[in-house]
mmCIF file of C-alpha atoms in Angstrom:
data_model
loop_
_atom_site.group_PDB
_atom_site.id
_atom_site.type_symbol
_atom_site.label_atom_id
_atom_site.label_comp_id
_atom_site.label_asym_id
_atom_site.label_seq_id
_atom_site.Cartn_x
_atom_site.Cartn_y
_atom_site.Cartn_z
ATOM 1 C CA MET A 269 179.894 -72.612 -4.645
ATOM 2 C CA GLY A 270 176.942 -71.493 -6.800
ATOM 3 C CA LYS A 271 173.330 -71.453 -5.734
ATOM 4 C CA ARG A 272 171.491 -74.783 -5.886
ATOM 5 C CA ARG A 273 168.688 -74.551 -8.429
ATOM 6 C CA TYR A 274 165.978 -77.164 -9.001
ATOM 7 C CA LEU A 275 162.391 -77.579 -10.234
ATOM 8 C CA ILE A 276 159.273 -78.712 -8.312
ATOM 9 C CA THR A 277 155.962 -79.483 -10.021
ATOM 10 C CA SER A 278 152.386 -79.751 -8.724
ATOM 11 C CA GLU A 279 149.035 -80.215 -10.437
ATOM 12 C CA SER A 280 145.399 -79.491 -9.745
ATOM 13 C CA VAL A 281 142.136 -80.485 -11.423
ATOM 14 C CA ALA A 282 138.933 -78.603 -12.200
ATOM 15 C CA GLU A 283 135.652 -79.188 -10.406
ATOM 16 C CA GLY A 284 134.310 -80.927 -13.512
ATOM 17 C CA HIS A 285 137.163 -83.459 -13.643
ATOM 18 C CA PRO A 286 135.621 -86.947 -13.189
ATOM 19 C CA ASP A 287 137.603 -87.743 -10.010
ATOM 20 C CA LYS A 288 136.817 -84.349 -8.465
ATOM 21 C CA LEU A 289 133.177 -84.726 -9.450
ATOM 22 C CA CYS A 290 133.127 -87.934 -7.394
ATOM 23 C CA ASP A 291 134.855 -86.272 -4.425
ATOM 24 C CA GLN A 292 132.229 -83.529 -4.447
ATOM 25 C CA ILE A 293 129.314 -85.951 -4.573
ATOM 26 C CA SER A 294 130.732 -87.981 -1.678
ATOM 27 C CA ASP A 295 131.275 -84.864 0.434
ATOM 28 C CA ALA A 296 127.858 -83.462 -0.464
ATOM 29 C CA VAL A 297 126.326 -86.679 0.872
ATOM 30 C CA LEU A 298 128.391 -86.330 4.058
ATOM 31 C CA ASP A 299 127.259 -82.728 4.525
ATOM 32 C CA GLU A 300 123.624 -83.676 4.101
ATOM 33 C CA VAL A 301 123.947 -86.374 6.763
ATOM 34 C CA LEU A 302 125.657 -83.984 9.207
ATOM 35 C CA ARG A 303 122.960 -81.349 8.659
ATOM 36 C CA GLN A 304 120.420 -83.811 10.016
ATOM 37 C CA ASP A 305 122.463 -86.046 12.303
ATOM 38 C CA LYS A 306 125.762 -84.986 13.888
ATOM 39 C CA ASN A 307 126.364 -88.555 14.991
ATOM 40 C CA GLY A 308 125.878 -90.035 11.538
ATOM 41 C CA ARG A 309 128.608 -92.314 10.231
ATOM 42 C CA VAL A 310 129.558 -91.864 6.596
ATOM 43 C CA ALA A 311 131.978 -93.631 4.285
ATOM 44 C CA CYS A 312 130.643 -92.667 0.874
ATOM 45 C CA GLU A 313 132.312 -93.614 -2.422
ATOM 46 C CA THR A 314 131.262 -92.451 -5.887
ATOM 47 C CA TYR A 315 132.044 -93.803 -9.339
ATOM 48 C CA VAL A 316 131.239 -92.044 -12.607
ATOM 49 C CA THR A 317 131.459 -93.103 -16.239
ATOM 50 C CA MET A 318 129.673 -92.018 -19.402
ATOM 51 C CA GLY A 319 126.042 -91.369 -18.499
ATOM 52 C CA LEU A 320 126.190 -93.237 -15.159
ATOM 53 C CA ILE A 321 126.931 -92.310 -11.545
ATOM 54 C CA VAL A 322 127.136 -94.933 -8.800
ATOM 55 C CA VAL A 323 126.978 -93.741 -5.188
ATOM 56 C CA GLY A 324 127.900 -96.442 -2.687
ATOM 57 C CA GLY A 325 129.498 -97.049 0.676
ATOM 58 C CA GLU A 326 128.473 -97.383 4.301
ATOM 59 C CA ILE A 327 126.187 -94.873 6.008
ATOM 60 C CA THR A 328 124.449 -95.136 9.373
ATOM 61 C CA THR A 329 122.186 -92.168 10.189
ATOM 62 C CA SER A 330 118.816 -91.144 11.562
ATOM 63 C CA GLY A 331 118.496 -88.697 8.658
ATOM 64 C CA TYR A 332 117.570 -89.214 5.024
ATOM 65 C CA VAL A 333 119.520 -88.212 1.923
ATOM 66 C CA ASP A 334 117.754 -87.914 -1.420
ATOM 67 C CA ILE A 335 120.718 -89.131 -3.458
ATOM 68 C CA HIS A 336 119.153 -88.518 -6.861
ATOM 69 C CA ASN A 337 118.203 -84.878 -6.274
ATOM 70 C CA LEU A 338 121.453 -84.140 -4.457
ATOM 71 C CA VAL A 339 123.567 -85.484 -7.313
ATOM 72 C CA ARG A 340 121.571 -83.777 -10.063
ATOM 73 C CA ASN A 341 121.671 -80.397 -8.312
ATOM 74 C CA LEU A 342 125.427 -80.688 -7.803
ATOM 75 C CA LEU A 343 126.014 -81.635 -11.445
ATOM 76 C CA LYS A 344 123.998 -78.584 -12.493
ATOM 77 C CA ASP A 345 126.057 -76.293 -10.242
ATOM 78 C CA ILE A 346 129.331 -77.680 -11.612
ATOM 79 C CA GLY A 347 128.191 -77.100 -15.177
ATOM 80 C CA TYR A 348 127.194 -80.480 -16.586
ATOM 81 C CA THR A 349 124.108 -79.012 -18.228
ATOM 82 C CA ASP A 350 124.644 -80.137 -21.828
ATOM 83 C CA PRO A 351 125.218 -83.615 -23.325
ATOM 84 C CA GLN A 352 128.160 -82.218 -25.328
ATOM 85 C CA TYR A 353 130.170 -82.203 -22.083
ATOM 86 C CA GLY A 354 129.819 -85.972 -21.686
ATOM 87 C CA LEU A 355 127.303 -85.865 -18.838
ATOM 88 C CA ASP A 356 123.930 -84.175 -18.466
ATOM 89 C CA TYR A 357 122.447 -83.578 -15.015
ATOM 90 C CA GLU A 358 118.892 -84.109 -16.280
ATOM 91 C CA THR A 359 119.352 -87.398 -18.113
ATOM 92 C CA CYS A 360 122.271 -89.289 -16.539
ATOM 93 C CA SER A 361 121.555 -92.531 -14.668
ATOM 94 C CA ILE A 362 122.168 -92.597 -10.896
ATOM 95 C CA LEU A 363 122.528 -95.824 -8.915
ATOM 96 C CA ASN A 364 122.244 -95.762 -5.115
ATOM 97 C CA ALA A 365 124.296 -98.608 -3.595
ATOM 98 C CA ILE A 366 124.574 -97.439 0.031
ATOM 99 C CA HIS A 367 124.277 -99.724 3.065
ATOM 100 C CA ASN A 368 124.948 -99.507 6.823
ATOM 101 C CA GLN A 369 128.340 -99.217 8.488
ATOM 102 C CA SER A 370 129.779 -102.493 9.769
ATOM 103 C CA PRO A 371 128.886 -103.050 13.462
ATOM 104 C CA ASP A 372 132.388 -104.477 13.953
ATOM 105 C CA ILE A 373 133.878 -101.090 13.093
ATOM 106 C CA ALA A 374 131.174 -99.196 14.983
ATOM 107 C CA GLN A 375 131.899 -100.876 18.312
ATOM 108 C CA GLY A 376 135.434 -99.491 18.289
ATOM 109 C CA VAL A 377 134.424 -96.024 17.145
ATOM 110 C CA ASN A 378 131.535 -95.751 19.614
ATOM 111 C CA ARG A 379 133.957 -95.899 22.541
ATOM 112 C CA GLY A 380 136.082 -93.119 21.068
ATOM 113 C CA GLY A 381 138.591 -95.191 19.170
ATOM 114 C CA ALA A 382 139.968 -94.491 15.707
ATOM 115 C CA GLY A 383 137.844 -95.701 12.808
ATOM 116 C CA ASP A 384 140.821 -97.317 11.087
ATOM 117 C CA GLN A 385 144.535 -97.871 11.265
ATOM 118 C CA GLY A 386 146.756 -95.564 9.257
ATOM 119 C CA ILE A 387 149.358 -92.851 8.946
ATOM 120 C CA MET A 388 148.322 -89.210 8.634
ATOM 121 C CA VAL A 389 150.624 -86.396 7.528
ATOM 122 C CA GLY A 390 150.509 -82.617 7.871
ATOM 123 C CA TYR A 391 152.906 -80.009 6.523
ATOM 124 C CA ALA A 392 153.572 -76.276 6.554
ATOM 125 C CA CYS A 393 156.320 -74.038 5.205
ATOM 126 C CA LYS A 394 157.049 -70.332 4.821
ATOM 127 C CA GLU A 395 157.059 -70.264 1.013
ATOM 128 C CA THR A 396 153.663 -68.544 0.744
ATOM 129 C CA ASP A 397 151.286 -66.509 2.890
ATOM 130 C CA GLU A 398 149.174 -69.669 3.194
ATOM 131 C CA LEU A 399 152.199 -71.527 4.639
ATOM 132 C CA MET A 400 151.924 -73.953 1.738
ATOM 133 C CA PRO A 401 154.266 -74.991 -1.086
ATOM 134 C CA MET A 402 154.186 -72.489 -3.950
ATOM 135 C CA PRO A 403 153.519 -74.980 -6.814
ATOM 136 C CA ILE A 404 150.255 -76.361 -5.403
ATOM 137 C CA ILE A 405 148.939 -72.894 -4.508
ATOM 138 C CA LEU A 406 149.508 -71.694 -8.083
ATOM 139 C CA ALA A 407 148.057 -74.886 -9.588
ATOM 140 C CA HIS A 408 144.866 -74.483 -7.542
ATOM 141 C CA GLY A 409 144.695 -70.832 -8.529
ATOM 142 C CA LEU A 410 144.691 -71.754 -12.211
ATOM 143 C CA VAL A 411 141.766 -74.184 -12.034
ATOM 144 C CA LYS A 412 139.832 -71.747 -9.844
ATOM 145 C CA ARG A 413 140.371 -69.150 -12.527
ATOM 146 C CA MET A 414 139.213 -71.617 -15.208
ATOM 147 C CA ALA A 415 135.920 -72.037 -13.340
ATOM 148 C CA GLU A 416 135.552 -68.290 -12.851
ATOM 149 C CA VAL A 417 135.974 -67.359 -16.516
ATOM 150 C CA ARG A 418 133.740 -70.259 -17.593
ATOM 151 C CA LYS A 419 130.867 -69.530 -15.219
ATOM 152 C CA ASN A 420 131.012 -65.777 -15.812
ATOM 153 C CA LYS A 421 131.006 -66.342 -19.606
ATOM 154 C CA ILE A 422 134.353 -64.552 -20.006
ATOM 155 C CA LEU A 423 135.487 -67.636 -21.940
ATOM 156 C CA ALA A 424 132.108 -69.153 -22.674
ATOM 157 C CA TYR A 425 133.599 -71.921 -24.810
ATOM 158 C CA LEU A 426 135.230 -73.653 -21.817
ATOM 159 C CA GLY A 427 133.720 -76.860 -20.435
ATOM 160 C CA PRO A 428 133.659 -78.151 -16.833
ATOM 161 C CA ASP A 429 136.639 -80.532 -17.156
ATOM 162 C CA GLY A 430 140.217 -79.370 -16.910
ATOM 163 C CA LYS A 431 143.637 -79.686 -15.297
ATOM 164 C CA SER A 432 146.570 -77.465 -14.457
ATOM 165 C CA GLN A 433 150.220 -78.097 -13.712
ATOM 166 C CA VAL A 434 152.876 -75.651 -12.559
ATOM 167 C CA THR A 435 156.639 -76.144 -12.395
ATOM 168 C CA VAL A 436 158.414 -73.685 -10.090
ATOM 169 C CA GLU A 437 162.148 -73.034 -10.140
ATOM 170 C CA TYR A 438 163.832 -72.804 -6.745
ATOM 171 C CA SER A 439 167.144 -71.267 -5.778
ATOM 172 C CA ASP A 440 168.612 -72.327 -2.427
ATOM 173 C CA GLY A 441 165.206 -73.467 -1.204
ATOM 174 C CA LYS A 442 163.289 -70.350 -2.266
ATOM 175 C CA PRO A 443 160.862 -70.113 -5.216
ATOM 176 C CA VAL A 444 162.149 -67.620 -7.784
ATOM 177 C CA ARG A 445 160.083 -68.082 -10.965
ATOM 178 C CA VAL A 446 157.570 -70.248 -12.814
ATOM 179 C CA ASP A 447 159.427 -72.399 -15.329
ATOM 180 C CA SER A 448 156.443 -73.984 -17.103
ATOM 181 C CA VAL A 449 152.660 -74.046 -17.052
ATOM 182 C CA VAL A 450 150.331 -76.775 -18.328
ATOM 183 C CA LEU A 451 146.661 -76.017 -18.970
ATOM 184 C CA ALA A 452 144.223 -78.661 -20.191
ATOM 185 C CA CYS A 453 140.897 -76.902 -20.751
ATOM 186 C CA GLN A 454 137.822 -78.688 -22.057
ATOM 187 C CA HIS A 455 136.192 -76.586 -24.758
ATOM 188 C CA THR A 456 133.508 -76.572 -27.426
ATOM 189 C CA ALA A 457 134.293 -76.989 -31.109
ATOM 190 C CA GLU A 458 133.903 -73.285 -31.864
ATOM 191 C CA ILE A 459 137.590 -72.509 -31.144
ATOM 192 C CA LEU A 460 138.955 -75.252 -33.422
ATOM 193 C CA ASP A 461 140.894 -74.579 -36.586
ATOM 194 C CA LYS A 462 138.718 -76.734 -38.832
ATOM 195 C CA THR A 463 141.538 -77.694 -41.211
ATOM 196 C CA LYS A 464 144.049 -78.673 -38.498
ATOM 197 C CA GLN A 465 141.502 -79.939 -35.936
ATOM 198 C CA LYS A 466 143.287 -78.143 -33.099
ATOM 199 C CA ILE A 467 142.560 -74.997 -31.137
ATOM 200 C CA THR A 468 143.495 -71.798 -32.892
ATOM 201 C CA ARG A 469 146.543 -69.776 -31.918
ATOM 202 C CA GLU A 470 144.199 -66.948 -30.955
ATOM 203 C CA ALA A 471 142.287 -69.190 -28.532
ATOM 204 C CA ARG A 472 145.518 -70.485 -27.024
ATOM 205 C CA GLU A 473 146.795 -66.959 -26.443
ATOM 206 C CA GLU A 474 143.428 -65.889 -25.035
ATOM 207 C CA ILE A 475 143.476 -68.762 -22.506
ATOM 208 C CA ILE A 476 147.019 -67.862 -21.424
ATOM 209 C CA ARG A 477 146.143 -64.180 -21.152
ATOM 210 C CA THR A 478 142.802 -64.710 -19.383
ATOM 211 C CA VAL A 479 143.464 -67.744 -17.175
ATOM 212 C CA ALA A 480 147.199 -68.032 -16.528
ATOM 213 C CA LEU A 481 148.644 -64.542 -16.320
ATOM 214 C CA PRO A 482 146.195 -63.099 -13.726
ATOM 215 C CA VAL A 483 147.095 -65.978 -11.374
ATOM 216 C CA LEU A 484 150.831 -66.255 -11.981
ATOM 217 C CA GLN A 485 151.527 -62.514 -12.262
ATOM 218 C CA ASN A 486 155.174 -61.638 -11.544
ATOM 219 C CA TRP A 487 156.276 -65.266 -11.229
ATOM 220 C CA VAL A 488 156.199 -65.479 -15.040
ATOM 221 C CA ASP A 489 159.096 -64.247 -17.165
ATOM 222 C CA LYS A 490 160.093 -64.352 -20.838
ATOM 223 C CA LYS A 491 161.466 -67.877 -20.464
ATOM 224 C CA THR A 492 158.294 -69.361 -18.937
ATOM 225 C CA LYS A 493 156.885 -72.104 -21.173
ATOM 226 C CA PHE A 494 153.138 -72.549 -21.696
ATOM 227 C CA TYR A 495 151.512 -75.805 -22.808
ATOM 228 C CA VAL A 496 147.811 -75.430 -23.627
ATOM 229 C CA ASN A 497 145.812 -78.493 -24.726
ATOM 230 C CA GLU A 498 148.925 -80.128 -26.099
ATOM 231 C CA THR A 499 147.079 -82.894 -27.974
ATOM 232 C CA GLY A 500 145.570 -80.122 -30.070
ATOM 233 C CA LYS A 501 142.022 -80.185 -28.771
ATOM 234 C CA PHE A 502 139.980 -81.190 -25.685
ATOM 235 C CA VAL A 503 136.369 -81.356 -26.850
ATOM 236 C CA ILE A 504 135.526 -84.807 -25.464
ATOM 237 C CA GLY A 505 135.953 -84.566 -21.704
ATOM 238 C CA GLY A 506 134.407 -85.393 -18.366
ATOM 239 C CA PRO A 507 133.076 -88.925 -17.791
ATOM 240 C CA GLN A 508 132.758 -89.433 -21.558
ATOM 241 C CA SER A 509 136.539 -89.570 -21.862
ATOM 242 C CA ASP A 510 137.590 -90.835 -18.423
ATOM 243 C CA THR A 511 135.987 -92.628 -15.507
ATOM 244 C CA GLY A 512 136.167 -91.032 -12.070
ATOM 245 C CA MET A 513 136.302 -92.297 -8.504
ATOM 246 C CA THR A 514 136.362 -90.763 -5.043
ATOM 247 C CA GLY A 515 139.804 -90.441 -3.497
ATOM 248 C CA ARG A 516 142.048 -90.621 -6.567
ATOM 249 C CA LYS A 517 143.482 -87.107 -6.285
ATOM 250 C CA ILE A 518 145.138 -87.254 -2.865
ATOM 251 C CA MET A 519 148.189 -85.214 -3.906
ATOM 252 C CA VAL A 520 145.937 -82.531 -5.379
ATOM 253 C CA ASP A 521 144.038 -82.517 -2.081
ATOM 254 C CA THR A 522 147.163 -82.090 0.059
ATOM 255 C CA TYR A 523 150.598 -80.632 -0.690
ATOM 256 C CA GLY A 524 151.085 -81.276 -4.386
ATOM 257 C CA GLY A 525 153.383 -84.269 -4.030
ATOM 258 C CA LEU A 526 156.099 -82.350 -2.194
ATOM 259 C CA ILE A 527 155.946 -84.588 0.877
ATOM 260 C CA SER A 528 154.856 -88.151 1.618
ATOM 261 C CA HIS A 529 151.178 -89.007 1.984
ATOM 262 C CA GLY A 530 149.702 -91.362 4.523
ATOM 263 C CA GLY A 531 147.629 -93.076 1.855
ATOM 264 C CA GLY A 532 144.071 -92.466 3.015
ATOM 265 C CA ALA A 533 141.797 -90.180 1.003
ATOM 266 C CA PHE A 534 139.511 -87.611 2.660
ATOM 267 C CA SER A 535 136.280 -87.081 0.738
ATOM 268 C CA GLY A 536 133.143 -88.910 1.785
ATOM 269 C CA LYS A 537 134.467 -89.768 5.264
ATOM 270 C CA ASP A 538 132.978 -88.390 8.470
ATOM 271 C CA PRO A 539 135.498 -87.072 11.050
ATOM 272 C CA THR A 540 135.529 -90.257 13.149
ATOM 273 C CA LYS A 541 137.694 -91.531 10.304
ATOM 274 C CA VAL A 542 141.215 -90.435 11.236
ATOM 275 C CA ASP A 543 142.194 -90.600 7.549
ATOM 276 C CA ARG A 544 140.509 -87.226 7.411
ATOM 277 C CA SER A 545 140.383 -85.724 10.895
ATOM 278 C CA ALA A 546 143.934 -86.617 11.947
ATOM 279 C CA SER A 547 145.292 -85.282 8.642
ATOM 280 C CA TYR A 548 143.528 -82.012 9.399
ATOM 281 C CA MET A 549 145.002 -82.029 12.903
ATOM 282 C CA ALA A 550 148.497 -82.739 11.574
ATOM 283 C CA ARG A 551 148.207 -79.715 9.266
ATOM 284 C CA TYR A 552 146.859 -77.598 12.160
ATOM 285 C CA ILE A 553 149.849 -78.582 14.292
ATOM 286 C CA ALA A 554 152.426 -78.028 11.548
ATOM 287 C CA LYS A 555 150.981 -74.647 10.550
ATOM 288 C CA ASN A 556 150.940 -73.324 14.108
ATOM 289 C CA LEU A 557 154.473 -74.579 14.745
ATOM 290 C CA VAL A 558 155.829 -72.828 11.649
ATOM 291 C CA SER A 559 153.891 -69.645 12.373
ATOM 292 C CA ALA A 560 155.253 -69.675 15.942
ATOM 293 C CA GLY A 561 158.780 -69.654 14.572
ATOM 294 C CA VAL A 562 159.651 -73.158 15.702
ATOM 295 C CA ALA A 563 160.818 -74.055 12.168
ATOM 296 C CA GLU A 564 160.879 -72.738 8.610
ATOM 297 C CA LYS A 565 159.092 -75.897 7.469
ATOM 298 C CA CYS A 566 157.645 -78.802 9.369
ATOM 299 C CA CYS A 567 156.119 -82.217 8.686
ATOM 300 C CA VAL A 568 153.998 -83.928 11.351
ATOM 301 C CA GLN A 569 153.078 -87.608 11.100
ATOM 302 C CA LEU A 570 150.478 -89.336 13.299
ATOM 303 C CA ALA A 571 149.841 -93.111 13.400
ATOM 304 C CA TYR A 572 146.662 -94.808 14.677
ATOM 305 C CA VAL A 573 145.194 -98.266 15.167
ATOM 306 C CA ILE A 574 141.510 -99.087 14.789
ATOM 307 C CA GLY A 575 139.561 -99.040 18.039
ATOM 308 C CA ARG A 576 142.141 -97.126 20.109
ATOM 309 C CA ALA A 577 142.008 -93.403 20.792
ATOM 310 C CA GLU A 578 145.580 -92.243 21.351
ATOM 311 C CA PRO A 579 148.025 -92.253 18.438
ATOM 312 C CA LEU A 580 150.577 -95.042 18.377
ATOM 313 C CA ALA A 581 153.341 -92.667 17.314
ATOM 314 C CA ILE A 582 154.133 -89.018 16.565
ATOM 315 C CA TYR A 583 156.937 -88.131 14.171
ATOM 316 C CA VAL A 584 158.206 -84.629 13.401
ATOM 317 C CA ASP A 585 160.677 -83.534 10.721
ATOM 318 C CA THR A 586 161.795 -79.896 10.486
ATOM 319 C CA TYR A 587 164.311 -80.608 7.702
ATOM 320 C CA GLY A 588 167.130 -79.039 9.685
ATOM 321 C CA THR A 589 165.261 -75.739 10.167
ATOM 322 C CA GLY A 590 164.040 -76.317 13.746
ATOM 323 C CA LYS A 591 164.888 -73.856 16.492
ATOM 324 C CA VAL A 592 164.465 -76.603 19.097
ATOM 325 C CA SER A 593 164.887 -80.367 18.931
ATOM 326 C CA GLU A 594 162.212 -82.514 17.358
ATOM 327 C CA GLU A 595 161.911 -84.429 20.659
ATOM 328 C CA ARG A 596 161.021 -81.141 22.346
ATOM 329 C CA ILE A 597 158.502 -80.323 19.610
ATOM 330 C CA ILE A 598 156.746 -83.665 20.170
ATOM 331 C CA LYS A 599 156.392 -82.865 23.886
ATOM 332 C CA ILE A 600 154.860 -79.503 22.976
ATOM 333 C CA ILE A 601 152.427 -81.208 20.578
ATOM 334 C CA LYS A 602 151.281 -83.671 23.253
ATOM 335 C CA LYS A 603 150.738 -80.844 25.745
ATOM 336 C CA ILE A 604 148.814 -78.433 23.507
ATOM 337 C CA PHE A 605 146.942 -80.411 20.864
ATOM 338 C CA ALA A 606 144.129 -82.961 21.154
ATOM 339 C CA LEU A 607 145.139 -86.147 19.356
ATOM 340 C CA THR A 608 142.269 -88.578 20.039
ATOM 341 C CA PRO A 609 139.452 -88.759 17.464
ATOM 342 C CA ARG A 610 136.982 -87.171 19.886
ATOM 343 C CA GLY A 611 139.487 -84.534 20.948
ATOM 344 C CA ILE A 612 140.296 -83.644 17.338
ATOM 345 C CA ILE A 613 136.612 -83.395 16.418
ATOM 346 C CA GLN A 614 135.969 -81.077 19.363
ATOM 347 C CA MET A 615 139.089 -78.905 18.952
ATOM 348 C CA LEU A 616 138.499 -78.371 15.218
ATOM 349 C CA ASN A 617 134.664 -78.369 15.409
ATOM 350 C CA LEU A 618 134.382 -80.991 12.688
ATOM 351 C CA LEU A 619 130.764 -82.128 13.108
ATOM 352 C CA ARG A 620 129.524 -79.467 10.686
ATOM 353 C CA PRO A 621 128.355 -79.665 7.054
ATOM 354 C CA ILE A 622 131.567 -78.058 5.785
ATOM 355 C CA TYR A 623 133.050 -80.715 3.563
ATOM 356 C CA LEU A 624 131.738 -80.047 0.047
ATOM 357 C CA LYS A 625 133.865 -76.895 -0.090
ATOM 358 C CA THR A 626 136.992 -78.930 0.736
ATOM 359 C CA ALA A 627 136.497 -81.305 -2.203
ATOM 360 C CA CYS A 628 137.926 -78.867 -4.801
ATOM 361 C CA TYR A 629 141.025 -76.671 -4.767
ATOM 362 C CA GLY A 630 142.707 -78.431 -1.847
ATOM 363 C CA HIS A 631 141.937 -79.131 1.787
ATOM 364 C CA PHE A 632 144.755 -76.911 3.049
ATOM 365 C CA GLY A 633 145.959 -73.340 2.660
ATOM 366 C CA ARG A 634 142.464 -71.797 2.612
ATOM 367 C CA ASN A 635 141.499 -69.165 5.159
ATOM 368 C CA GLU A 636 137.726 -69.591 5.033
ATOM 369 C CA PRO A 637 135.381 -70.143 8.019
ATOM 370 C CA GLU A 638 134.884 -73.839 7.279
ATOM 371 C CA PHE A 639 138.620 -74.574 7.436
ATOM 372 C CA SER A 640 139.129 -74.549 11.204
ATOM 373 C CA TRP A 641 142.396 -76.487 10.879
ATOM 374 C CA GLU A 642 143.902 -73.413 9.192
ATOM 375 C CA ARG A 643 143.534 -71.232 12.301
ATOM 376 C CA LEU A 644 146.648 -69.881 13.991
ATOM 377 C CA ASP A 645 145.204 -69.766 17.507
ATOM 378 C CA LYS A 646 147.889 -71.916 19.162
ATOM 379 C CA VAL A 647 150.903 -69.764 18.225
ATOM 380 C CA ARG A 648 151.264 -67.925 21.526
ATOM 381 C CA GLU A 649 150.806 -71.088 23.551
ATOM 382 C CA ILE A 650 153.509 -72.817 21.522
ATOM 383 C CA GLN A 651 155.879 -69.883 21.983
ATOM 384 C CA LYS A 652 155.369 -70.005 25.754
ATOM 385 C CA ASN A 653 156.361 -73.664 25.795
ATOM 386 C CA ILE A 654 159.427 -73.547 23.561
#
């Protein structure tokens, strides 16, 4: 029997994409609250359209957030500094529509209960050094590279908006090559062929050479297909071409669509909301289990009900790669890991202003100080209990 070959695709979006812009604003608001008030409650949602940003939601805090200055400074950092990009940090309208958290929700959270019902999912696998699926790691790498060459004026004609998509070919469960790459890069009119009203061949090749190849490296071969701005041009971008909202890129934020998602978005939510904190814990558990050699890949699902601390259910799937039974793995999880909202917050040190950095390029697979759920400090303890 021949090797089983198949394709898996994941996408990512640039920091200037309207949805990601909203995620960053919501998490910047959260960070500012936590800087002043560790006990602040935040559920911040942002909406953006041409020339207008609406920041709303429920916030209860002893601190004060200057929404207008915060948003304008963030827009400037992202690169919305010229009206040609569809949004200008100096002149756009900003509407503050924030009010207090519901006391009905607060009474359950105050006693240590979950801030909502829901299902939270974490995953890890041995495909990459980050213990993440290969397609999403490469897709994030491409949009990071877009931002790097734009901000460093290597490709000065690029704008803040953009998307990537990577299709990886697998053989018997292992990634072997990149089959296709999609790059949608906002740009100024200077790289257009004026007669055809599409980007020039030279610009297309420069984008592939400067953005794609340094990220994809040896995963590319002669058969790899590249699709760059396939409509022909991408001059009108950002909120001028598409509205944005917080929480619309949940697959970009997690595992690239490879596994199921609980449904709840992360950005703009303080860690009493298990949508966020329990998803981080599920990833922490799955990553440590895989690193400990318990399985080649592992999915952990946690279920909660509003007002109660302990999870209603724990589900584990090792996809037939487990070295011990999934029932045994669940017992290990209960023994080693904190699963109540307060326990998760304490174990992962979540009451810090760390969340703006999570809003772009994925919440998982990043070994930076803010990402405490990526630590591998439970491996030995797991191995002792197998």
